[in-house]
Short mmCIF file of C-alpha atoms in Angstrom, two decimals:
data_model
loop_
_atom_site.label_atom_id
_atom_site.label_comp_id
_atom_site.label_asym_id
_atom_site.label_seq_id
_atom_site.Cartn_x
_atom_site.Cartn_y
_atom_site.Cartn_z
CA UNK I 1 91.02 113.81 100.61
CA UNK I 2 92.30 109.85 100.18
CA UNK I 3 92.63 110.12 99.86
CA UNK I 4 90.48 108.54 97.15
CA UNK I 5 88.72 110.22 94.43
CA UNK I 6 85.61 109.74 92.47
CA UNK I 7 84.68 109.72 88.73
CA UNK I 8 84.64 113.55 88.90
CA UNK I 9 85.86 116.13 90.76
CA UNK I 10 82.54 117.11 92.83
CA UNK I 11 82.86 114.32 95.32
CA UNK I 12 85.50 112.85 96.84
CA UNK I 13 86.23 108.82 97.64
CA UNK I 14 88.39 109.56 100.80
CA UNK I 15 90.98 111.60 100.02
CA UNK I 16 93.33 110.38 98.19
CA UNK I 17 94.78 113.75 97.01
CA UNK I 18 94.18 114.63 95.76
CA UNK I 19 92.31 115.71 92.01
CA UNK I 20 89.92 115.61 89.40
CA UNK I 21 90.69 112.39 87.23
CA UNK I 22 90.17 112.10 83.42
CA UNK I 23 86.52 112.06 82.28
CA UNK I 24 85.30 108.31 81.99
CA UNK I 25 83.14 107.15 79.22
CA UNK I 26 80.11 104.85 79.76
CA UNK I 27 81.27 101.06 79.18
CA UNK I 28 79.91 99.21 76.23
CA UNK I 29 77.69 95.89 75.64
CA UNK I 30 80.85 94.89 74.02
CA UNK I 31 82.55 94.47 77.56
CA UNK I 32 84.52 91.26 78.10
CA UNK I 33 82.15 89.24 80.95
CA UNK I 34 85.78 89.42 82.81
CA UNK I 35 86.12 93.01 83.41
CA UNK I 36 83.85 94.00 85.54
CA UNK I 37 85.86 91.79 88.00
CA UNK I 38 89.34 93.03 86.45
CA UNK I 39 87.99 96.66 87.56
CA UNK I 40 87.10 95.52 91.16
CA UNK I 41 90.07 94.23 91.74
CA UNK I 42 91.59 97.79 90.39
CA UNK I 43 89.60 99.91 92.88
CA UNK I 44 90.66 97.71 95.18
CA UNK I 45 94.25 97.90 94.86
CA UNK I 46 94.10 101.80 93.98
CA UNK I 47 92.32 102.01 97.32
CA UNK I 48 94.79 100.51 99.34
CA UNK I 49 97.39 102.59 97.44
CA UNK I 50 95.58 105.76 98.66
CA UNK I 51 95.64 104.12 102.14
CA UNK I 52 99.27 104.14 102.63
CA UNK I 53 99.72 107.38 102.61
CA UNK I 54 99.63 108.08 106.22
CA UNK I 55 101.99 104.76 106.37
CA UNK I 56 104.43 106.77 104.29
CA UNK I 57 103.84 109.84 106.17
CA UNK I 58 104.84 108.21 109.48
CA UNK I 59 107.83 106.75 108.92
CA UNK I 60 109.22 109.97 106.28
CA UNK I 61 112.94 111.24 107.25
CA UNK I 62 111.28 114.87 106.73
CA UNK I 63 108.46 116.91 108.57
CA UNK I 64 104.72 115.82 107.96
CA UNK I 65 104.27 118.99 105.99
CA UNK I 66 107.12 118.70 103.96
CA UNK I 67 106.21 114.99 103.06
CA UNK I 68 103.38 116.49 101.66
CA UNK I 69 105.20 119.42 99.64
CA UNK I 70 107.51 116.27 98.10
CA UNK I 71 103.94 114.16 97.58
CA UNK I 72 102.99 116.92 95.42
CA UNK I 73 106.05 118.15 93.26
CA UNK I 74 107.09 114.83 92.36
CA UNK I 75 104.32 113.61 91.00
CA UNK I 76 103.39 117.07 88.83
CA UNK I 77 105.91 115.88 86.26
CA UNK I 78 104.72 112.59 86.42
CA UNK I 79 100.91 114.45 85.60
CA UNK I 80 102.67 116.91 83.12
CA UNK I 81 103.85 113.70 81.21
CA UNK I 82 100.65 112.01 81.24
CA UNK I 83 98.56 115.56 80.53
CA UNK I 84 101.29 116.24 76.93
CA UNK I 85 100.60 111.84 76.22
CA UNK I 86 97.22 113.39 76.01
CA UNK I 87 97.58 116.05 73.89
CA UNK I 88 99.63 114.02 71.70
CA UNK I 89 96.87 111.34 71.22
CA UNK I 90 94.48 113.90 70.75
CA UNK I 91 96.03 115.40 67.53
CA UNK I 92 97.22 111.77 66.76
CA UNK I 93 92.89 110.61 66.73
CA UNK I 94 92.56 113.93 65.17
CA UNK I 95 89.59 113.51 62.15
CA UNK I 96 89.30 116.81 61.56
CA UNK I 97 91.59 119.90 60.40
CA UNK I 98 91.57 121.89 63.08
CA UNK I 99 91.83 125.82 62.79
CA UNK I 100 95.36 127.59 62.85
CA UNK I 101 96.37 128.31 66.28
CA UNK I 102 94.01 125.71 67.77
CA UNK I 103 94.42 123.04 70.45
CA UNK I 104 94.33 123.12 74.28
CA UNK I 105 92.55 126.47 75.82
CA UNK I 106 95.26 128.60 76.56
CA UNK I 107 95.01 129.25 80.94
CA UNK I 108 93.61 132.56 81.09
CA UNK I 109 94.40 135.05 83.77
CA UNK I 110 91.57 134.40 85.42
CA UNK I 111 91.48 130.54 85.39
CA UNK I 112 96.31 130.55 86.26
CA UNK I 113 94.51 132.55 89.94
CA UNK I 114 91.46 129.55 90.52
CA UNK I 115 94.75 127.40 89.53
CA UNK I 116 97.14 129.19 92.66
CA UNK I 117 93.60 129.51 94.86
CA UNK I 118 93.25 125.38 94.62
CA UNK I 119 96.46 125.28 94.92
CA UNK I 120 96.72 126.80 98.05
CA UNK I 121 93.58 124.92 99.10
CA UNK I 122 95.39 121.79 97.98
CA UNK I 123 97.94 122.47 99.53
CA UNK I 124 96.10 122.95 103.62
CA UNK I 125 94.57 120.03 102.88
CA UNK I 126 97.73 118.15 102.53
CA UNK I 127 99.04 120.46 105.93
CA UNK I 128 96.42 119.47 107.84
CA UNK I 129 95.85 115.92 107.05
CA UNK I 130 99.70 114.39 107.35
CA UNK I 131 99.50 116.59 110.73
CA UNK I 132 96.79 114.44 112.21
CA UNK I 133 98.35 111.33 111.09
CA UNK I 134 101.10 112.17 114.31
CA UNK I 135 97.97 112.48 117.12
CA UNK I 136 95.11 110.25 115.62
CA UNK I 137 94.51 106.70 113.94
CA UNK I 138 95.45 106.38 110.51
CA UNK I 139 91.73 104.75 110.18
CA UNK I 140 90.15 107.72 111.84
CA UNK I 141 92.62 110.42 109.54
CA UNK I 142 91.20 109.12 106.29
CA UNK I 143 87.75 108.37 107.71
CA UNK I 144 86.80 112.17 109.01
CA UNK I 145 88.52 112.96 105.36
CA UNK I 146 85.62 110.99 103.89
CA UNK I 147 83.08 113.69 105.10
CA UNK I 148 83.23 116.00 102.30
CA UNK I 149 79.51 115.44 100.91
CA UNK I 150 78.46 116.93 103.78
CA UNK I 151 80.85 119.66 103.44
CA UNK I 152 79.87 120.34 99.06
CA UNK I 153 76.27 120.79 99.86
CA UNK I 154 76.25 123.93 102.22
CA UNK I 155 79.33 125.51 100.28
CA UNK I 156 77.98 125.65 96.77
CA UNK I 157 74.66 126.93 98.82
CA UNK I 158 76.78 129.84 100.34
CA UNK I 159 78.98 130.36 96.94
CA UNK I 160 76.64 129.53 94.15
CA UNK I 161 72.77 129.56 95.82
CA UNK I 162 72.43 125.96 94.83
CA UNK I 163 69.59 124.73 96.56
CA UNK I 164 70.53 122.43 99.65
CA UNK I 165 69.41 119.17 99.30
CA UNK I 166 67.29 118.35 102.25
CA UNK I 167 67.57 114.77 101.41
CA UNK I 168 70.87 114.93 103.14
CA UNK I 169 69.34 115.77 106.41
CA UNK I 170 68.84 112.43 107.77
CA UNK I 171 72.71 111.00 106.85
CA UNK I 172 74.01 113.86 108.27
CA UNK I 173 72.40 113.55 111.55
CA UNK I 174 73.52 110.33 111.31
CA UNK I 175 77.10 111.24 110.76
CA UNK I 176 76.64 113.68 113.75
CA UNK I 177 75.99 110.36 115.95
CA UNK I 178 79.09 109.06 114.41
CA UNK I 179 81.50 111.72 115.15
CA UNK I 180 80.32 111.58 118.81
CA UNK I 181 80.73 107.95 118.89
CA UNK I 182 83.99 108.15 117.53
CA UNK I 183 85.45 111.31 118.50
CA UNK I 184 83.50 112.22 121.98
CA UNK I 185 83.09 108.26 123.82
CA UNK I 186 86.29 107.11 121.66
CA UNK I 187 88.67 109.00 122.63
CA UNK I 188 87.54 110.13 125.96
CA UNK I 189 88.34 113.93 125.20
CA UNK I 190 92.38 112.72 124.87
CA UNK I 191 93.80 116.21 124.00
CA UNK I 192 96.72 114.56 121.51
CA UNK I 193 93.74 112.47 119.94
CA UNK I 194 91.35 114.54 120.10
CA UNK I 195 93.73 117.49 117.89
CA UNK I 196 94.09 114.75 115.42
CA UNK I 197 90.76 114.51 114.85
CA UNK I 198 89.77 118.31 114.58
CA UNK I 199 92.49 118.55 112.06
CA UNK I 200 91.31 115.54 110.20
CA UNK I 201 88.08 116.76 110.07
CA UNK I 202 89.87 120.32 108.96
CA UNK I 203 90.76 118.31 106.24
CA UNK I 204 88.03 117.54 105.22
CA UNK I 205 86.68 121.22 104.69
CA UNK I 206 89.98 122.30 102.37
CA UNK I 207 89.43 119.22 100.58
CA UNK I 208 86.13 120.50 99.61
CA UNK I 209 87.18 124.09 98.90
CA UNK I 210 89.51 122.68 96.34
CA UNK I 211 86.91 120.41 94.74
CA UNK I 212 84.53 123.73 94.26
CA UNK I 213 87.46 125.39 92.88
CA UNK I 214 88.65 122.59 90.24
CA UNK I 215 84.97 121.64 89.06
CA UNK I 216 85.28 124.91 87.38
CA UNK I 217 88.92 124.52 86.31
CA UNK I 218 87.61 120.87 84.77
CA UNK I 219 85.09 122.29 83.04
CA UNK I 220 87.35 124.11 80.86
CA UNK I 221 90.54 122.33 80.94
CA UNK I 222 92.11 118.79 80.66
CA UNK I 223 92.55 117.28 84.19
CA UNK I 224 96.22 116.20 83.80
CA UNK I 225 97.17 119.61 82.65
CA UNK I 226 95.30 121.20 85.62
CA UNK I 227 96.36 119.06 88.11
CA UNK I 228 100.44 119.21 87.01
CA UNK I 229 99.69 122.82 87.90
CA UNK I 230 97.31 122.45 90.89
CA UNK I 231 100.50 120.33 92.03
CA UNK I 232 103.39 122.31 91.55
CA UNK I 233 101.70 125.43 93.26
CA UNK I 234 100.81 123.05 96.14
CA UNK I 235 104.09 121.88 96.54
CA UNK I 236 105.63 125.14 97.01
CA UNK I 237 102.80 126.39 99.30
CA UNK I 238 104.01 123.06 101.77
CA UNK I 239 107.20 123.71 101.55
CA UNK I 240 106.72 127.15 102.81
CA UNK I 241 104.84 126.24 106.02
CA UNK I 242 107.11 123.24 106.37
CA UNK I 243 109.93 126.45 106.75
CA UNK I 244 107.73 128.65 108.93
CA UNK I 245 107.18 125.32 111.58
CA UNK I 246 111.05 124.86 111.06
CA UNK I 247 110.38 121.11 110.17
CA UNK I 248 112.89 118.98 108.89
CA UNK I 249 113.05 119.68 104.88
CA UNK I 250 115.90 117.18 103.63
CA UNK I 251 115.79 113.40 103.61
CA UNK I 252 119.20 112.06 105.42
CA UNK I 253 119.17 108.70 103.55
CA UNK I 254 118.40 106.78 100.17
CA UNK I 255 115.56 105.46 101.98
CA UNK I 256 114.49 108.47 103.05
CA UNK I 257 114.16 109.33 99.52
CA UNK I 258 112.65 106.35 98.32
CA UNK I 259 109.78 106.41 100.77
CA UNK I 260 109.28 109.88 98.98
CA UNK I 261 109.23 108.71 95.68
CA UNK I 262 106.81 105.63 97.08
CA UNK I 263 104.80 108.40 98.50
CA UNK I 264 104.33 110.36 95.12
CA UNK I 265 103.80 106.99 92.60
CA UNK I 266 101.45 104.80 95.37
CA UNK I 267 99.08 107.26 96.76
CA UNK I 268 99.11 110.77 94.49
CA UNK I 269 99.74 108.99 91.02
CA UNK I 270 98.68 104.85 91.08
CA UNK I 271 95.91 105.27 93.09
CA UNK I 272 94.12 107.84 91.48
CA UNK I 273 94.84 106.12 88.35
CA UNK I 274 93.73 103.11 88.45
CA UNK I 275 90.80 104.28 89.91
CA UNK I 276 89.86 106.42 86.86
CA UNK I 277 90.40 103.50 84.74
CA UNK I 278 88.48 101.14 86.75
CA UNK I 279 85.29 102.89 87.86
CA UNK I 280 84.41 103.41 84.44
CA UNK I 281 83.36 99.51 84.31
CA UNK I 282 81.57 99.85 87.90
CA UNK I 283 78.37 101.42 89.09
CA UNK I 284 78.62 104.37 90.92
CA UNK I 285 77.02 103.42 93.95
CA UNK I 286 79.46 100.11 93.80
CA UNK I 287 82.46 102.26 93.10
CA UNK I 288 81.44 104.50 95.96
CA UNK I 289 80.84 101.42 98.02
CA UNK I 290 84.51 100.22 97.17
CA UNK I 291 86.01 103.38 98.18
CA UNK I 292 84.51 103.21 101.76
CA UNK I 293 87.33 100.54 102.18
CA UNK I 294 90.21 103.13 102.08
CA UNK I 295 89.37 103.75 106.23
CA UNK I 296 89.63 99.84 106.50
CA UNK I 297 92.61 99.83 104.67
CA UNK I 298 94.22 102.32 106.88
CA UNK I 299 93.00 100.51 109.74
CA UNK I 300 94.63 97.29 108.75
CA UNK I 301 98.53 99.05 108.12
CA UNK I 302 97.91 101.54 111.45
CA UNK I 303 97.52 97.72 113.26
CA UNK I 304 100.16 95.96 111.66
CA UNK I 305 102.60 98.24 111.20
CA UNK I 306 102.07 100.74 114.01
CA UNK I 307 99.96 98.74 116.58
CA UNK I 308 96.67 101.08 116.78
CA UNK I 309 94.33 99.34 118.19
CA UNK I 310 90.58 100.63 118.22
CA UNK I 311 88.46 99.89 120.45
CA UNK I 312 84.66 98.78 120.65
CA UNK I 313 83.28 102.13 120.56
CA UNK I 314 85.49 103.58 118.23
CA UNK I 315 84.92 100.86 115.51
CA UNK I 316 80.58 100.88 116.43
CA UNK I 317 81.63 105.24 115.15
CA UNK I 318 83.46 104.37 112.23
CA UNK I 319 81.05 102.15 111.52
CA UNK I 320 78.00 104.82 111.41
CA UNK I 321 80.22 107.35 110.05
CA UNK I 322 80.90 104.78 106.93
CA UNK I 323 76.97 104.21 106.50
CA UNK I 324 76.01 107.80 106.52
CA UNK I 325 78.58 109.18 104.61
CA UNK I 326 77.62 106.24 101.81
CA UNK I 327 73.73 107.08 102.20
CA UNK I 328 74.97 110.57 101.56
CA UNK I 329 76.92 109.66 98.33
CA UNK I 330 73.71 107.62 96.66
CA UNK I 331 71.54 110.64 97.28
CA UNK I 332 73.72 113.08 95.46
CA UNK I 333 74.47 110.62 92.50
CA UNK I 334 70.63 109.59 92.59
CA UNK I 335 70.60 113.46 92.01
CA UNK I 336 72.18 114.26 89.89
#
């Protein structure tokens, strides 16, 4: 998804990818009266790291898909680094002997096939979403990626017999009126724009998948150490379509390379970092609120750098699309 994501991995912020972040604990009365505004300006840098990464996608020596198979396996070292920092501090700040043999979970059999599942899930996500970056608006790409709440609710319905919360009725209906704002009147059924948005909103459905699939992953295992995996078998899984579409699979140039490596550390790594530091000093609904941003974001670079220009009706849909898909979010946090 910005992708961004949120304090845990049920909901997504937009789709950064792509992951479930380290749990956050409440903040303290003992807060300096300065951080709350240190931590806005975080989300609002990690946002507009998780913006660029259709910029970086764009501009990429290799295929779309690709880009995303090099997204992913360079930045599961980067997790696997941060995931054993963990473990170290953990038996570090341990108070307690712990019993012989004890530590991490070991990855059980039936947890390493969730782990190649979301992987796989992961990795469509990725497919599909650096695919619509070449027919639609970046702004529109990470905005239709933004619509997994309405995606979460029917799926753990079908998979789990949660009950659906009918609360959710009235923003999606709104978000219905969005999408044929912006996807019906604003494009004018443009085949090459209108593909973009299908697969955007494609997106958006794999992006969800994966989030059912790494709640229960979460639940049992560090988030670093999951994602480091979730990564590396989402790497490979690109890398494999990229060779089945017979895209191009090698950068040519240092700066091919480098936009690579700017790919991995700005929107797979920074952003979803410094949001999991930052939101844990912010409201929900405000962090939520902040996240909305990542479609403005994108809508800023797709002008400046790539000269997409959106017109009237396709701003009045982004702009219902943003309002439903944030009355969805405070319902399901009210929630739960």
């Amino acid at each position: 998804m910005s992708r961004a994501v949120t304090t845990d991995s049920t909901t997504e912020p937009g789709h950064e990818v792509p992951g479930p972040v380290p749990d956050a604990p409440e903040p303290t009365a003992e807060e300096k009266p300065g951080s709350r505004a240190r931590s806005q300006l975080m989300v609002l840098l990690a946002v507009c790291c998780l913006a660029l990464g259709g910029v970086f996608v764009r501009i990429s020596e290799v295929g779309p898909v690709a880009t995303g198979g090099y997204r992913s396996l360079l930045a599961a070292p980067m997790l696997l680094g941060m995931s054993l920092a963990a473990a170290r501090r953990t038996r570090v700040n341990a108070t307690a002997p712990t019993v012989s043999g004890a530590g991490r979970p070991r990855i059980g059999r039936r947890d390493q096939l969730l782990i190649v599942l979301g992987g796989l899930f992961l990795a469509a996500d990725l497919c599909l979403w650096n695919i619509s970056f070449l027919y639609t608006s970046l702004a529109e790409a990470n905005l239709l990626a933004n619509l997994v709440p309405f995606i979460i609710a029917p799926l753990c319905f079908l998979l789990f017999g949660d009950r659906l919360p009918w609360r959710l009725a009235l923003p999606a209906l709104l978000a219905l009126a969005g999408l044929y704002i912006l996807v019906i009147l604003g494009t004018g059924l443009d085949p090459q724009h209108l593909r973009g948005d299908l697969l955007a909103l494609a997106t958006a459905v794999f992006y969800a998948l994966f989030l059912v699939v790494a709640k229960g992953l979460r639940e049992r295992h560090e988030a670093t150490r999951i994602m480091a995996t979730l990564s590396l078998v989402c790497g490979l899984a690109c890398f494999a379509v990229a060779a089945l579409l017979g895209e191009s699979m090698w950068p040519t140039s240092a700066k091919g390379w480098l936009v690579l490596i700017a790919l991995a550390v700005t929107s797979q790594l920074l952003g979803q970092t410094l949001m999991a530091h930052a939101v844990k000093f912010l409201p929900l609904q405000l962090a939520a609120l902040f996240v909305l941003l990542q479609p403005v974001a994108a809508a800023v670079y797709g002008l400046v750098l790539f000269d997409q220009r959106l017109s009237l009706v396709q701003m009045a849909g982004i702009g219902v699309l943003l309002v439903s898909i944030f009355w969805a979010k405070n319902l399901l946090e009210g929630k739960k």
